[in-house]
PDB file of C-alpha atoms in Angstrom:
ATOM      1  CA  UNK R 998     -21.481  12.582  30.388  1.00 52.00           C
ATOM      2  CA  UNK R 999     -19.509   9.858  32.327  1.00 70.00           C
ATOM      3  CA  UNK R1000     -22.358   7.238  31.560  1.00 72.00           C
ATOM      4  CA  UNK R1001     -21.433   7.380  27.921  1.00 76.00           C
ATOM      5  CA  UNK R1002     -17.652   6.776  28.814  1.00 79.00           C
ATOM      6  CA  UNK R1003     -18.605   3.713  30.948  1.00 79.00           C
ATOM      7  CA  UNK R1004     -20.826   2.448  28.114  1.00 82.00           C
ATOM      8  CA  UNK R1005     -18.028   2.734  25.780  1.00 85.00           C
ATOM      9  CA  UNK R1006     -15.569   0.989  28.030  1.00 85.00           C
ATOM     10  CA  UNK R1007     -17.780  -1.962  28.597  1.00 85.00           C
ATOM     11  CA  UNK R1008     -18.249  -2.240  24.798  1.00 87.00           C
ATOM     12  CA  UNK R1009     -14.405  -2.268  24.602  1.00 88.00           C
ATOM     13  CA  UNK R1010     -13.999  -5.065  27.098  1.00 88.00           C
ATOM     14  CA  UNK R1011     -16.799  -7.215  25.440  1.00 88.00           C
ATOM     15  CA  UNK R1012     -15.050  -6.671  22.111  1.00 90.00           C
ATOM     16  CA  UNK R1013     -11.803  -7.554  23.420  1.00 90.00           C
ATOM     17  CA  UNK R1014     -13.047 -10.942  24.830  1.00 90.00           C
ATOM     18  CA  UNK R1015     -15.043 -11.763  21.796  1.00 91.00           C
ATOM     19  CA  UNK R1016     -11.515 -11.049  19.712  1.00 91.00           C
ATOM     20  CA  UNK R1017      -9.748 -13.512  22.336  1.00 93.00           C
ATOM     21  CA  UNK R1018     -12.318 -16.038  21.753  1.00 92.00           C
ATOM     22  CA  UNK R1019     -12.029 -15.881  18.052  1.00 94.00           C
ATOM     23  CA  UNK R1020      -8.334 -15.754  17.811  1.00 94.00           C
ATOM     24  CA  UNK R1021      -8.471 -18.940  20.019  1.00 92.00           C
ATOM     25  CA  UNK R1022     -10.523 -20.564  17.438  1.00 93.00           C
ATOM     26  CA  UNK R1023      -8.294 -19.707  14.684  1.00 94.00           C
ATOM     27  CA  UNK R1024      -5.246 -20.854  16.767  1.00 93.00           C
ATOM     28  CA  UNK R1025      -6.828 -24.285  17.132  1.00 93.00           C
ATOM     29  CA  UNK R1026      -8.064 -24.550  13.621  1.00 92.00           C
ATOM     30  CA  UNK R1027      -5.823 -27.830  13.041  1.00 91.00           C
ATOM     31  CA  UNK R1028      -6.325 -29.132  16.676  1.00 92.00           C
ATOM     32  CA  UNK R1029      -8.184 -32.642  16.419  1.00 94.00           C
ATOM     33  CA  UNK R1030     -11.776 -32.535  18.210  1.00 93.00           C
ATOM     34  CA  UNK R1031     -11.604 -28.956  19.038  1.00 93.00           C
ATOM     35  CA  UNK R1032     -14.949 -27.088  19.334  1.00 92.00           C
ATOM     36  CA  UNK R1033     -15.176 -23.412  18.382  1.00 92.00           C
ATOM     37  CA  UNK R1034     -16.141 -20.996  21.210  1.00 89.00           C
ATOM     38  CA  UNK R1035     -18.831 -18.437  20.725  1.00 86.00           C
ATOM     39  CA  UNK R1036     -18.871 -15.425  22.825  1.00 82.00           C
ATOM     40  CA  UNK R1037     -22.217 -14.340  24.360  1.00 78.00           C
ATOM     41  CA  UNK R1038     -22.907 -10.693  25.034  1.00 77.00           C
ATOM     42  CA  UNK R1039     -25.964  -9.216  26.780  1.00 73.00           C
ATOM     43  CA  UNK R1040     -26.735  -5.717  28.112  1.00 71.00           C
ATOM     44  CA  UNK R1041     -26.623  -4.669  31.672  1.00 66.00           C
ATOM     45  CA  UNK R1042     -29.905  -4.591  33.325  1.00 64.00           C
ATOM     46  CA  UNK R1043     -32.208  -1.429  32.498  1.00 64.00           C
ATOM     47  CA  UNK R1044     -31.962   1.399  35.054  1.00 61.00           C
ATOM     48  CA  UNK R1045     -34.624   3.750  35.786  1.00 62.00           C
ATOM     49  CA  UNK R1046     -34.008   7.433  35.158  1.00 65.00           C
ATOM     50  CA  UNK R1047     -35.594   9.949  37.509  1.00 63.00           C
ATOM     51  CA  UNK R1048     -35.339  13.582  37.830  1.00 64.00           C
ATOM     52  CA  UNK R1049     -35.017  13.841  41.705  1.00 64.00           C
ATOM     53  CA  UNK R1050     -35.318  17.681  42.062  1.00 61.00           C
ATOM     54  CA  UNK R1051     -37.652  19.973  39.928  1.00 57.00           C
ATOM     55  CA  UNK R1052     -38.080  23.021  41.892  1.00 58.00           C
ATOM     56  CA  UNK R1053     -40.108  24.866  39.088  1.00 58.00           C
ATOM     57  CA  UNK R1054     -42.771  22.211  39.430  1.00 55.00           C
ATOM     58  CA  UNK R1055     -43.298  22.716  43.020  1.00 56.00           C
ATOM     59  CA  UNK R1056     -42.826  20.164  45.982  1.00 56.00           C
ATOM     60  CA  UNK R1057     -45.337  17.713  44.781  1.00 55.00           C
ATOM     61  CA  UNK R1058     -43.401  16.892  41.665  1.00 56.00           C
ATOM     62  CA  UNK R1059     -40.038  16.788  43.204  1.00 59.00           C
ATOM     63  CA  UNK R1060     -39.269  13.560  41.760  1.00 65.00           C
ATOM     64  CA  UNK R1061     -40.379  12.750  38.025  1.00 65.00           C
ATOM     65  CA  UNK R1062     -39.537   9.517  36.011  1.00 65.00           C
ATOM     66  CA  UNK R1063     -37.758  10.373  32.787  1.00 64.00           C
ATOM     67  CA  UNK R1064     -37.485   6.675  31.377  1.00 65.00           C
ATOM     68  CA  UNK R1065     -35.128   3.611  31.240  1.00 66.00           C
ATOM     69  CA  UNK R1066     -31.777   3.287  29.852  1.00 64.00           C
ATOM     70  CA  UNK R1067     -29.188   0.593  29.230  1.00 64.00           C
ATOM     71  CA  UNK R1068     -25.731   1.269  30.777  1.00 68.00           C
ATOM     72  CA  UNK R1069     -23.692  -1.026  28.340  1.00 73.00           C
ATOM     73  CA  UNK R1070     -22.808  -4.447  27.342  1.00 76.00           C
ATOM     74  CA  UNK R1071     -21.088  -7.409  29.166  1.00 70.00           C
ATOM     75  CA  UNK R1072     -19.396 -10.507  27.839  1.00 71.00           C
ATOM     76  CA  UNK R1073     -21.629 -13.111  29.559  1.00 67.00           C
ATOM     77  CA  UNK R1074     -20.043 -16.406  28.752  1.00 72.00           C
ATOM     78  CA  UNK R1075     -18.172 -18.451  26.153  1.00 79.00           C
ATOM     79  CA  UNK R1076     -20.350 -21.172  24.645  1.00 79.00           C
ATOM     80  CA  UNK R1077     -18.825 -24.009  22.744  1.00 83.00           C
ATOM     81  CA  UNK R1078     -20.370 -25.250  19.254  1.00 86.00           C
ATOM     82  CA  UNK R1079     -20.530 -28.865  19.537  1.00 88.00           C
ATOM     83  CA  UNK R1080     -21.245 -29.640  15.980  1.00 87.00           C
ATOM     84  CA  UNK R1081     -19.614 -32.753  14.509  1.00 90.00           C
ATOM     85  CA  UNK R1082     -16.388 -31.820  12.737  1.00 91.00           C
ATOM     86  CA  UNK R1083     -15.260 -33.562   9.673  1.00 92.00           C
ATOM     87  CA  UNK R1084     -13.199 -36.891   9.809  1.00 95.00           C
ATOM     88  CA  UNK R1085      -9.650 -36.918   8.619  1.00 95.00           C
ATOM     89  CA  UNK R1086      -7.952 -40.291   7.815  1.00 95.00           C
ATOM     90  CA  UNK R1087      -4.623 -41.014   9.200  1.00 95.00           C
ATOM     91  CA  UNK R1088      -4.284 -44.646   8.838  1.00 93.00           C
ATOM     92  CA  UNK R1089      -2.713 -44.411  12.548  1.00 94.00           C
ATOM     93  CA  UNK R1090      -4.101 -47.435  14.611  1.00 94.00           C
ATOM     94  CA  UNK R1091      -3.756 -45.327  17.833  1.00 95.00           C
ATOM     95  CA  UNK R1092      -5.961 -42.366  16.373  1.00 96.00           C
ATOM     96  CA  UNK R1093      -9.585 -42.623  17.010  1.00 96.00           C
ATOM     97  CA  UNK R1094     -12.563 -40.279  16.015  1.00 96.00           C
ATOM     98  CA  UNK R1095     -15.786 -40.294  17.883  1.00 95.00           C
ATOM     99  CA  UNK R1096     -18.914 -39.821  15.728  1.00 94.00           C
ATOM    100  CA  UNK R1097     -21.798 -38.796  17.893  1.00 92.00           C
ATOM    101  CA  UNK R1098     -25.443 -38.472  16.955  1.00 90.00           C
ATOM    102  CA  UNK R1099     -27.230 -39.386  20.100  1.00 91.00           C
ATOM    103  CA  UNK R1100     -30.866 -38.599  19.654  1.00 89.00           C
ATOM    104  CA  UNK R1101     -33.603 -37.541  22.327  1.00 89.00           C
ATOM    105  CA  UNK R1102     -37.269 -38.832  21.740  1.00 89.00           C
ATOM    106  CA  UNK R1103     -39.505 -36.162  20.294  1.00 88.00           C
ATOM    107  CA  UNK R1104     -36.653 -33.674  19.474  1.00 89.00           C
ATOM    108  CA  UNK R1105     -35.335 -32.840  15.969  1.00 90.00           C
ATOM    109  CA  UNK R1106     -32.194 -31.251  16.431  1.00 90.00           C
ATOM    110  CA  UNK R1107     -30.585 -28.390  14.218  1.00 85.00           C
ATOM    111  CA  UNK R1108     -27.085 -28.277  12.832  1.00 79.00           C
ATOM    112  CA  UNK R1109     -26.075 -26.550  16.012  1.00 79.00           C
ATOM    113  CA  UNK R1110     -27.461 -29.409  18.376  1.00 85.00           C
ATOM    114  CA  UNK R1111     -30.562 -27.503  19.544  1.00 87.00           C
ATOM    115  CA  UNK R1112     -34.069 -28.088  19.656  1.00 89.00           C
ATOM    116  CA  UNK R1113     -36.895 -25.508  20.716  1.00 89.00           C
ATOM    117  CA  UNK R1114     -40.276 -27.401  21.441  1.00 86.00           C
ATOM    118  CA  UNK R1115     -43.710 -25.739  20.812  1.00 85.00           C
ATOM    119  CA  UNK R1116     -43.717 -24.653  24.483  1.00 85.00           C
ATOM    120  CA  UNK R1117     -40.430 -22.688  23.969  1.00 86.00           C
ATOM    121  CA  UNK R1118     -38.386 -25.254  26.157  1.00 87.00           C
ATOM    122  CA  UNK R1119     -34.848 -25.555  24.777  1.00 87.00           C
ATOM    123  CA  UNK R1120     -33.406 -29.026  24.672  1.00 89.00           C
ATOM    124  CA  UNK R1121     -29.593 -29.625  23.911  1.00 89.00           C
ATOM    125  CA  UNK R1122     -28.139 -32.577  21.932  1.00 91.00           C
ATOM    126  CA  UNK R1123     -26.364 -34.934  24.302  1.00 94.00           C
ATOM    127  CA  UNK R1124     -22.677 -35.735  23.016  1.00 94.00           C
ATOM    128  CA  UNK R1125     -20.492 -38.530  23.558  1.00 95.00           C
ATOM    129  CA  UNK R1126     -16.759 -38.129  24.804  1.00 96.00           C
ATOM    130  CA  UNK R1127     -13.582 -40.099  25.562  1.00 96.00           C
ATOM    131  CA  UNK R1128     -13.067 -40.329  29.309  1.00 97.00           C
ATOM    132  CA  UNK R1129      -9.614 -39.402  30.741  1.00 96.00           C
ATOM    133  CA  UNK R1130      -7.834 -39.479  33.852  1.00 96.00           C
ATOM    134  CA  UNK R1131      -5.616 -36.653  34.561  1.00 94.00           C
ATOM    135  CA  UNK R1132      -2.594 -36.582  36.650  1.00 91.00           C
ATOM    136  CA  UNK R1133      -4.175 -35.838  39.812  1.00 92.00           C
ATOM    137  CA  UNK R1134      -6.685 -38.874  39.231  1.00 93.00           C
ATOM    138  CA  UNK R1135      -9.675 -36.635  38.072  1.00 94.00           C
ATOM    139  CA  UNK R1136     -12.092 -37.538  35.509  1.00 95.00           C
ATOM    140  CA  UNK R1137     -11.987 -35.249  32.246  1.00 96.00           C
ATOM    141  CA  UNK R1138     -13.632 -35.639  28.869  1.00 96.00           C
ATOM    142  CA  UNK R1139     -11.970 -35.157  25.438  1.00 96.00           C
ATOM    143  CA  UNK R1140     -12.762 -35.584  21.832  1.00 95.00           C
ATOM    144  CA  UNK R1141      -8.986 -35.439  20.806  1.00 95.00           C
ATOM    145  CA  UNK R1142      -8.588 -39.144  20.020  1.00 94.00           C
ATOM    146  CA  UNK R1143      -4.719 -38.873  19.221  1.00 95.00           C
ATOM    147  CA  UNK R1144      -3.618 -41.587  21.555  1.00 96.00           C
ATOM    148  CA  UNK R1145      -0.341 -43.679  22.049  1.00 94.00           C
ATOM    149  CA  UNK R1146       1.189 -46.128  24.341  1.00 93.00           C
ATOM    150  CA  UNK R1147       3.658 -45.300  27.083  1.00 91.00           C
ATOM    151  CA  UNK R1148       6.530 -47.706  28.207  1.00 86.00           C
ATOM    152  CA  UNK R1149       4.221 -49.836  30.393  1.00 88.00           C
ATOM    153  CA  UNK R1150       1.425 -50.200  27.733  1.00 90.00           C
ATOM    154  CA  UNK R1151      -0.960 -47.582  29.183  1.00 93.00           C
ATOM    155  CA  UNK R1152      -2.836 -45.988  26.626  1.00 96.00           C
ATOM    156  CA  UNK R1153      -2.290 -42.167  27.058  1.00 96.00           C
ATOM    157  CA  UNK R1154      -3.536 -38.828  25.252  1.00 95.00           C
ATOM    158  CA  UNK R1155      -1.018 -36.326  23.731  1.00 90.00           C
ATOM    159  CA  UNK R1156      -0.497 -34.657  27.278  1.00 92.00           C
ATOM    160  CA  UNK R1157       0.279 -38.172  29.047  1.00 93.00           C
ATOM    161  CA  UNK R1158      -3.159 -38.262  30.562  1.00 96.00           C
ATOM    162  CA  UNK R1159      -4.522 -41.958  30.829  1.00 96.00           C
ATOM    163  CA  UNK R1160      -7.407 -43.029  28.858  1.00 96.00           C
ATOM    164  CA  UNK R1161     -10.157 -45.105  30.794  1.00 96.00           C
ATOM    165  CA  UNK R1162     -11.641 -48.154  29.788  1.00 94.00           C
ATOM    166  CA  UNK R1163     -15.403 -49.179  30.442  1.00 92.00           C
ATOM    167  CA  UNK R1164     -14.501 -50.430  34.098  1.00 91.00           C
ATOM    168  CA  UNK R1165     -13.233 -47.224  35.019  1.00 92.00           C
ATOM    169  CA  UNK R1166      -9.671 -48.083  34.977  1.00 93.00           C
ATOM    170  CA  UNK R1167      -6.888 -46.965  32.704  1.00 94.00           C
ATOM    171  CA  UNK R1168      -6.382 -48.915  29.561  1.00 94.00           C
ATOM    172  CA  UNK R1169      -3.448 -51.149  29.485  1.00 92.00           C
ATOM    173  CA  UNK R1170      -2.382 -53.233  26.123  1.00 91.00           C
ATOM    174  CA  UNK R1171       0.292 -55.497  27.134  1.00 83.00           C
ATOM    175  CA  UNK R1172       1.314 -59.080  25.932  1.00 78.00           C
ATOM    176  CA  UNK R1173       3.333 -60.174  28.688  1.00 76.00           C
ATOM    177  CA  UNK R1174       6.078 -57.609  28.799  1.00 78.00           C
ATOM    178  CA  UNK R1175       5.351 -56.313  25.468  1.00 80.00           C
ATOM    179  CA  UNK R1176       3.123 -53.464  24.506  1.00 82.00           C
ATOM    180  CA  UNK R1177       0.446 -54.691  21.926  1.00 86.00           C
ATOM    181  CA  UNK R1178       0.462 -52.337  18.824  1.00 85.00           C
ATOM    182  CA  UNK R1179      -1.358 -54.369  16.254  1.00 90.00           C
ATOM    183  CA  UNK R1180      -5.072 -54.347  17.355  1.00 92.00           C
ATOM    184  CA  UNK R1181      -8.326 -53.478  15.959  1.00 94.00           C
ATOM    185  CA  UNK R1182     -11.255 -51.497  17.579  1.00 94.00           C
ATOM    186  CA  UNK R1183     -14.999 -52.234  17.011  1.00 94.00           C
ATOM    187  CA  UNK R1184     -17.470 -49.390  16.459  1.00 93.00           C
ATOM    188  CA  UNK R1185     -18.546 -49.490  20.031  1.00 92.00           C
ATOM    189  CA  UNK R1186     -14.955 -49.057  21.267  1.00 93.00           C
ATOM    190  CA  UNK R1187     -13.870 -52.733  21.962  1.00 94.00           C
ATOM    191  CA  UNK R1188     -10.375 -53.807  21.604  1.00 95.00           C
ATOM    192  CA  UNK R1189      -9.680 -57.000  19.368  1.00 93.00           C
ATOM    193  CA  UNK R1190      -6.692 -58.643  17.856  1.00 91.00           C
ATOM    194  CA  UNK R1191      -6.434 -58.757  14.279  1.00 88.00           C
ATOM    195  CA  UNK R1192      -8.363 -61.896  14.039  1.00 88.00           C
ATOM    196  CA  UNK R1193     -11.200 -60.257  15.875  1.00 88.00           C
ATOM    197  CA  UNK R1194     -10.770 -61.950  19.407  1.00 91.00           C
ATOM    198  CA  UNK R1195     -11.312 -59.628  22.132  1.00 91.00           C
ATOM    199  CA  UNK R1196      -8.408 -58.334  24.119  1.00 90.00           C
ATOM    200  CA  UNK R1197      -8.974 -58.951  27.815  1.00 88.00           C
ATOM    201  CA  UNK R1198      -7.803 -56.583  30.562  1.00 84.00           C
ATOM    202  CA  UNK R1199      -6.233 -57.426  33.994  1.00 80.00           C
ATOM    203  CA  UNK R1200      -9.496 -58.159  35.472  1.00 81.00           C
ATOM    204  CA  UNK R1201     -10.186 -60.882  32.416  1.00 82.00           C
ATOM    205  CA  UNK R1202     -12.918 -58.743  30.870  1.00 87.00           C
ATOM    206  CA  UNK R1203     -12.554 -57.369  27.056  1.00 90.00           C
ATOM    207  CA  UNK R1204     -11.008 -54.016  27.016  1.00 93.00           C
ATOM    208  CA  UNK R1205     -13.341 -51.365  25.941  1.00 94.00           C
ATOM    209  CA  UNK R1206     -13.161 -47.628  25.763  1.00 95.00           C
ATOM    210  CA  UNK R1207     -15.397 -45.813  28.029  1.00 96.00           C
ATOM    211  CA  UNK R1208     -17.536 -43.459  26.070  1.00 96.00           C
ATOM    212  CA  UNK R1209     -19.395 -40.925  28.141  1.00 96.00           C
ATOM    213  CA  UNK R1210     -22.761 -39.269  27.475  1.00 95.00           C
ATOM    214  CA  UNK R1211     -22.894 -35.541  28.503  1.00 95.00           C
ATOM    215  CA  UNK R1212     -26.484 -34.840  28.553  1.00 93.00           C
ATOM    216  CA  UNK R1213     -25.807 -30.959  28.229  1.00 91.00           C
ATOM    217  CA  UNK R1214     -22.482 -30.213  26.742  1.00 92.00           C
ATOM    218  CA  UNK R1215     -22.865 -26.505  27.267  1.00 89.00           C
ATOM    219  CA  UNK R1216     -22.109 -27.168  31.059  1.00 90.00           C
ATOM    220  CA  UNK R1217     -18.714 -28.649  30.409  1.00 92.00           C
ATOM    221  CA  UNK R1218     -15.858 -26.221  31.247  1.00 91.00           C
ATOM    222  CA  UNK R1219     -12.704 -25.902  29.175  1.00 90.00           C
ATOM    223  CA  UNK R1220      -9.422 -26.781  30.892  1.00 90.00           C
ATOM    224  CA  UNK R1221      -7.038 -26.367  27.922  1.00 84.00           C
ATOM    225  CA  UNK R1222      -5.300 -29.240  25.897  1.00 85.00           C
ATOM    226  CA  UNK R1223      -8.592 -30.462  24.671  1.00 88.00           C
ATOM    227  CA  UNK R1224      -9.853 -31.496  28.044  1.00 93.00           C
ATOM    228  CA  UNK R1225     -13.234 -30.628  29.681  1.00 94.00           C
ATOM    229  CA  UNK R1226     -14.876 -31.071  33.248  1.00 94.00           C
ATOM    230  CA  UNK R1227     -18.047 -30.913  34.981  1.00 93.00           C
ATOM    231  CA  UNK R1228     -18.193 -28.975  38.204  1.00 90.00           C
ATOM    232  CA  UNK R1229     -20.710 -29.844  40.924  1.00 84.00           C
ATOM    233  CA  UNK R1230     -24.202 -30.578  40.504  1.00 81.00           C
ATOM    234  CA  UNK R1231     -23.473 -30.928  36.714  1.00 86.00           C
ATOM    235  CA  UNK R1232     -21.594 -33.909  37.279  1.00 87.00           C
ATOM    236  CA  UNK R1233     -24.979 -35.933  37.279  1.00 88.00           C
ATOM    237  CA  UNK R1234     -25.137 -35.059  33.428  1.00 91.00           C
ATOM    238  CA  UNK R1235     -22.406 -37.597  32.631  1.00 92.00           C
ATOM    239  CA  UNK R1236     -22.954 -41.260  32.345  1.00 92.00           C
ATOM    240  CA  UNK R1237     -21.356 -44.125  30.313  1.00 90.00           C
ATOM    241  CA  UNK R1238     -22.832 -44.328  26.981  1.00 90.00           C
ATOM    242  CA  UNK R1239     -25.107 -47.398  26.334  1.00 85.00           C
ATOM    243  CA  UNK R1240     -25.776 -49.741  23.403  1.00 79.00           C
ATOM    244  CA  UNK R1241     -29.035 -47.402  22.641  1.00 83.00           C
ATOM    245  CA  UNK R1242     -26.968 -44.160  22.186  1.00 86.00           C
ATOM    246  CA  UNK R1243     -25.918 -43.334  18.587  1.00 90.00           C
ATOM    247  CA  UNK R1244     -22.172 -43.223  18.457  1.00 93.00           C
ATOM    248  CA  UNK R1245     -19.261 -44.740  16.557  1.00 94.00           C
ATOM    249  CA  UNK R1246     -15.648 -45.220  17.292  1.00 96.00           C
ATOM    250  CA  UNK R1247     -13.604 -44.946  14.152  1.00 96.00           C
ATOM    251  CA  UNK R1248      -9.997 -46.220  14.218  1.00 96.00           C
ATOM    252  CA  UNK R1249      -7.290 -44.582  12.034  1.00 95.00           C
ATOM    253  CA  UNK R1250      -9.195 -41.341  11.947  1.00 96.00           C
ATOM    254  CA  UNK R1251      -9.212 -38.010  13.927  1.00 95.00           C
ATOM    255  CA  UNK R1252     -11.955 -35.507  14.132  1.00 95.00           C
ATOM    256  CA  UNK R1253     -11.060 -32.256  12.733  1.00 94.00           C
ATOM    257  CA  UNK R1254     -11.974 -28.856  14.548  1.00 94.00           C
ATOM    258  CA  UNK R1255     -15.392 -27.469  13.592  1.00 92.00           C
ATOM    259  CA  UNK R1256     -14.015 -23.941  13.234  1.00 93.00           C
ATOM    260  CA  UNK R1257     -15.158 -22.066  10.329  1.00 92.00           C
ATOM    261  CA  UNK R1258     -12.148 -20.144   9.210  1.00 91.00           C
ATOM    262  CA  UNK R1259     -13.710 -17.838   6.918  1.00 93.00           C
ATOM    263  CA  UNK R1260     -16.334 -16.856   9.462  1.00 93.00           C
ATOM    264  CA  UNK R1261     -13.641 -16.356  12.101  1.00 93.00           C
ATOM    265  CA  UNK R1262     -11.915 -13.909  10.019  1.00 94.00           C
ATOM    266  CA  UNK R1263     -14.955 -12.069   9.481  1.00 94.00           C
ATOM    267  CA  UNK R1264     -15.785 -12.159  13.330  1.00 92.00           C
ATOM    268  CA  UNK R1265     -12.375 -11.015  14.200  1.00 93.00           C
ATOM    269  CA  UNK R1266     -12.348  -8.031  11.986  1.00 94.00           C
ATOM    270  CA  UNK R1267     -15.694  -6.786  13.304  1.00 93.00           C
ATOM    271  CA  UNK R1268     -14.705  -7.289  16.860  1.00 91.00           C
ATOM    272  CA  UNK R1269     -11.540  -5.153  16.035  1.00 93.00           C
ATOM    273  CA  UNK R1270     -13.555  -2.359  14.293  1.00 94.00           C
ATOM    274  CA  UNK R1271     -16.084  -2.238  17.046  1.00 91.00           C
ATOM    275  CA  UNK R1272     -13.323  -1.972  19.795  1.00 91.00           C
ATOM    276  CA  UNK R1273     -11.834   0.767  17.785  1.00 93.00           C
ATOM    277  CA  UNK R1274     -15.057   2.631  17.415  1.00 92.00           C
ATOM    278  CA  UNK R1275     -15.686   2.552  21.352  1.00 89.00           C
ATOM    279  CA  UNK R1276     -11.925   3.578  21.593  1.00 91.00           C
ATOM    280  CA  UNK R1277     -12.656   6.603  19.571  1.00 90.00           C
ATOM    281  CA  UNK R1278     -15.443   7.514  21.780  1.00 87.00           C
ATOM    282  CA  UNK R1279     -13.413   7.304  24.929  1.00 87.00           C
ATOM    283  CA  UNK R1280     -10.803   9.408  23.315  1.00 88.00           C
ATOM    284  CA  UNK R1281     -13.622  12.138  22.588  1.00 86.00           C
ATOM    285  CA  UNK R1282     -14.682  12.142  26.204  1.00 81.00           C
ATOM    286  CA  UNK R1283     -11.070  12.508  27.558  1.00 81.00           C
ATOM    287  CA  UNK R1284     -10.421  15.336  25.243  1.00 83.00           C
ATOM    288  CA  UNK R1285     -13.933  16.801  26.119  1.00 82.00           C
ATOM    289  CA  UNK R1286     -13.185  16.563  29.820  1.00 76.00           C
ATOM    290  CA  UNK R1287      -9.610  18.018  29.368  1.00 77.00           C
ATOM    291  CA  UNK R1288     -10.985  20.962  27.666  1.00 76.00           C
ATOM    292  CA  UNK R1289     -13.528  21.495  30.410  1.00 70.00           C
ATOM    293  CA  UNK R1290     -10.913  21.339  33.105  1.00 71.00           C
ATOM    294  CA  UNK R1291      -8.584  23.906  31.075  1.00 74.00           C
ATOM    295  CA  UNK R1292     -11.773  26.342  30.601  1.00 68.00           C
ATOM    296  CA  UNK R1293     -12.260  26.184  34.499  1.00 63.00           C
ATOM    297  CA  UNK R1294      -8.773  26.856  35.370  1.00 62.00           C
ATOM    298  CA  UNK R1295      -8.913  30.059  33.410  1.00 63.00           C
ATOM    299  CA  UNK R1296     -12.068  31.298  35.263  1.00 57.00           C
TER     300      UNK R1296
END
């Protein structure tokens, strides 16, 4: 009987995590560049059920296989859906939207950015990201292009993290002691004056946003505040985007989140109802065990 109780408890945990993921999606409905999370569940491995003692069948049949059974469900991971979000025009020169449509030869990606070849191999569409440096000097990736300038002319995101240029250094827009606020940016991320002349950095080279190509965006780990990181061996999946990569920087736009509000509400309600169903099952087991304990006490 306890096996059913543990199965119901694992179902409650899985549905609670799904509910948390969906509510986080809804909370970030208006966060620029936010990518919806999708909770992935799987069953625990099957276990073999055997009858270990069968006195009526004799010593030769002391152990008999009865079959296999699953012992519940587990919340395995939270996978982001890296589909392109809609663009929203803001007319703010410090707002940037990144439109990414990087292709892989021989692959035809679906709307979710996946392709399965004839051999069953799964290919994920690479994605382009802005490159950010956090307070600890570590490289992070983001799609939230709402930037600004600090008092020293350094381009920063909404959390104060520095935006990196193609040379790996923070972008600084200064004209002498005055921050440059009247500028344009080309489709490939290069900064220019209003007349189209490139704006050079401290090293004398044209200032250009560092756009990073991430081969498998599912390897990215959310850090909050719109930032992602790559850990360990997965760091090899990131490299500066090249001219052959299909991406475009749009000035005066931001990418809206790709959260489907209607589907999120349906998913939240289904998770809540599944949670309550498992909860009622546990309550049933609790009352059954309480009754059994009371009956034993009367004997």
